[in-house]
């Protein structure tokens, strides 16, 4: 399951997407909106996605994970639109027969997502906005 | 020799949307045209694109190389540094 | 938060226990009851704990994690009593400023829990019961 | 010399509860008594304990070493191989 959503991301639902009687370990990574960046207070984030390509890049990541680790089920859900501090930006769940594989596969997904998936976040401060990582 | 022109719609995301002041622009280029050539044209028109940490181009939802050839009806997108997650 | 419970373990609630505006990454590990062990169908598990000592051993693990990684919040919850296939046996959530720390700390907790915490599981089959790992 | 005896209550968990056929037993031992000595007595009484992958002893909720001395009122527990998670 790969999805972009404007709704609040539901961790329990994400877990149920991958839970099955045959998995021994499920690792879930949740990225949330932090209240500060480099010491400066963040009010909210805005996520923008090139949705079609984001889905296809996420699918590539999931395909790689399935080819490398004995993954039973994977779910990736990423927010688009405005998110407040403490809200969920991204949630990834991986179910595997053994836990080490679940940890490694989940970590691979979030690491690669941050490198390749066309989603951008704008940090909104009291006194302005900045597209994250855009400039040196 | 006849110059054949192609019209390309370029989608802009994140900071590039602000640089171009539009969600998309249309440009006409003489064929043959590849990504490197397109980038040159864009940088001349929008020098601020050169200030970005990186600028990738996607063609039909796939990251493209400098020597990827462009054709009419390709969906071209500017991909500034991604920052999802 | 460290807890043993006979109730169903609620992943959303566990996440909320550790979520705060200052954490950038939360890693959650969930161990569930598998439907088979060594090819044999499992009907259910029974967990038994030496509760007082289990809590104090879990507290040691959490203390170690807090001393080794910049952990903001940790929650560990382990089932006691009967659990059916697919139900949650253990759930661990770790919130950190950066994701790698969350993955490492979460993995350390489940690895160490399985070595030191006095909790035992009995696998219940159609034709009998076995205390896991008791015998060579 | 007078033998001083201490009475110890031993808690049993997991498979040890089945070997002892009880959640706890009480045994009397001559002082001084340490974990190694207690284990000898238990193995003699319940030889099946010797078939386990391992058998640790906890005293007052802490894993004890072979040379840990036992005193009256200590809470002693048999810890067969743990299998939580």
Coordinates of C-alpha atoms in Angstrom, one line a residue, chain A residues 13-132:
Chain A
X13 CA -4.7 1.6 10.4
X14 CA -1.2 1.5 8.9
X15 CA -0.2 -1.3 11.3
X16 CA -3.4 -3.3 10.4
X17 CA -2.5 -2.9 6.7
X18 CA 0.7 -5.0 7.2
X19 CA -0.3 -7.2 10.1
X20 CA -0.9 -10.8 9.3
X21 CA -0.6 -14.1 11.2
X22 CA 2.6 -15.0 9.4
X23 CA 4.8 -12.0 10.3
X24 CA 6.8 -12.1 13.5
X25 CA 8.0 -8.6 13.4
X26 CA 6.6 -5.3 12.2
X27 CA 8.8 -2.1 12.2
X28 CA 7.0 1.2 11.8
X29 CA 8.8 4.5 11.3
X30 CA 6.9 7.7 11.9
X31 CA 8.2 11.1 10.9
X32 CA 6.5 14.0 12.6
X33 CA 6.6 17.7 12.3
X34 CA 9.2 19.2 14.6
X35 CA 8.7 22.4 16.5
X36 CA 12.0 23.8 15.7
X37 CA 14.7 23.7 13.0
X38 CA 18.2 25.0 13.7
X39 CA 16.9 26.6 16.9
X40 CA 14.1 28.5 15.1
X41 CA 10.5 27.9 16.0
X42 CA 8.5 26.1 13.2
X43 CA 4.7 26.8 13.1
X44 CA 3.8 24.3 10.5
X45 CA 5.0 22.5 7.4
X46 CA 3.5 22.4 3.9
X47 CA 4.1 19.4 1.8
X48 CA 3.9 19.4 -1.9
X49 CA 4.2 16.4 -4.1
X50 CA 4.6 15.6 -7.8
X51 CA 2.0 13.0 -7.0
X52 CA 2.2 10.7 -10.0
X53 CA 6.0 10.5 -9.9
X54 CA 6.1 10.3 -6.1
X55 CA 3.9 7.2 -6.3
X56 CA 6.1 5.6 -9.0
X57 CA 9.3 6.4 -7.1
X58 CA 7.8 5.0 -3.9
X59 CA 6.8 1.9 -5.8
X60 CA 10.5 1.5 -7.0
X61 CA 11.6 1.6 -3.4
X62 CA 9.1 -0.9 -2.3
X63 CA 10.0 -3.2 -5.2
X64 CA 13.7 -3.0 -4.2
X65 CA 12.8 -3.8 -0.6
X66 CA 10.8 -6.8 -1.6
X67 CA 13.7 -8.1 -3.8
X68 CA 16.3 -7.6 -1.0
X69 CA 14.5 -8.7 2.2
X70 CA 11.9 -11.4 2.9
X71 CA 9.2 -8.8 3.3
X72 CA 5.7 -9.9 3.7
X73 CA 3.9 -6.6 3.5
X74 CA 4.8 -2.9 3.2
X75 CA 2.8 0.2 3.7
X76 CA 4.0 3.7 3.0
X77 CA 1.9 6.8 3.5
X78 CA 3.1 10.4 3.1
X79 CA 1.3 13.6 4.0
X80 CA 0.6 16.4 1.5
X81 CA -0.7 19.8 2.4
X82 CA -0.4 21.6 5.7
X83 CA 0.7 19.8 8.8
X84 CA 1.0 21.2 12.3
X85 CA 3.7 20.5 14.9
X86 CA 3.5 17.0 16.2
X87 CA 1.4 15.8 13.2
X88 CA 2.5 12.9 11.1
X89 CA 4.5 13.7 7.9
X90 CA 5.3 10.1 6.9
X91 CA 4.6 6.6 8.2
X92 CA 6.2 3.4 6.9
X93 CA 5.3 -0.1 8.1
X94 CA 7.2 -3.3 7.2
X95 CA 6.2 -6.8 8.2
X96 CA 8.8 -9.6 8.1
X97 CA 9.2 -13.1 9.5
X98 CA 12.2 -11.8 11.6
X99 CA 12.7 -8.5 13.2
X100 CA 16.2 -7.6 11.8
X101 CA 14.8 -7.7 8.3
X102 CA 11.9 -5.4 9.3
X103 CA 14.3 -2.8 10.8
X104 CA 16.6 -2.9 7.8
X105 CA 13.9 -2.7 5.2
X106 CA 12.1 0.1 7.0
X107 CA 15.3 2.1 7.4
X108 CA 16.1 1.7 3.7
X109 CA 12.6 3.0 2.8
X110 CA 12.8 6.2 4.8
X111 CA 16.5 6.8 3.8
X112 CA 15.7 6.4 0.1
X113 CA 12.4 8.2 0.2
X114 CA 14.3 11.3 1.5
X115 CA 16.7 11.1 -1.4
X116 CA 14.5 10.3 -4.4
X117 CA 10.8 10.8 -3.9
X118 CA 9.6 14.1 -5.4
X119 CA 8.0 15.6 -2.3
X120 CA 9.0 19.0 -0.9
X121 CA 8.4 20.6 2.4
X122 CA 8.2 24.3 3.2
X123 CA 8.9 25.3 6.8
X124 CA 6.6 28.0 8.0
X125 CA 8.0 30.4 10.6
X126 CA 6.5 33.4 12.3
X127 CA 8.4 35.7 10.0
X128 CA 8.6 33.8 6.7
X129 CA 8.7 30.5 4.9
X130 CA 11.6 28.4 3.5
X131 CA 11.7 25.4 1.1
X132 CA 13.8 22.9 3.0

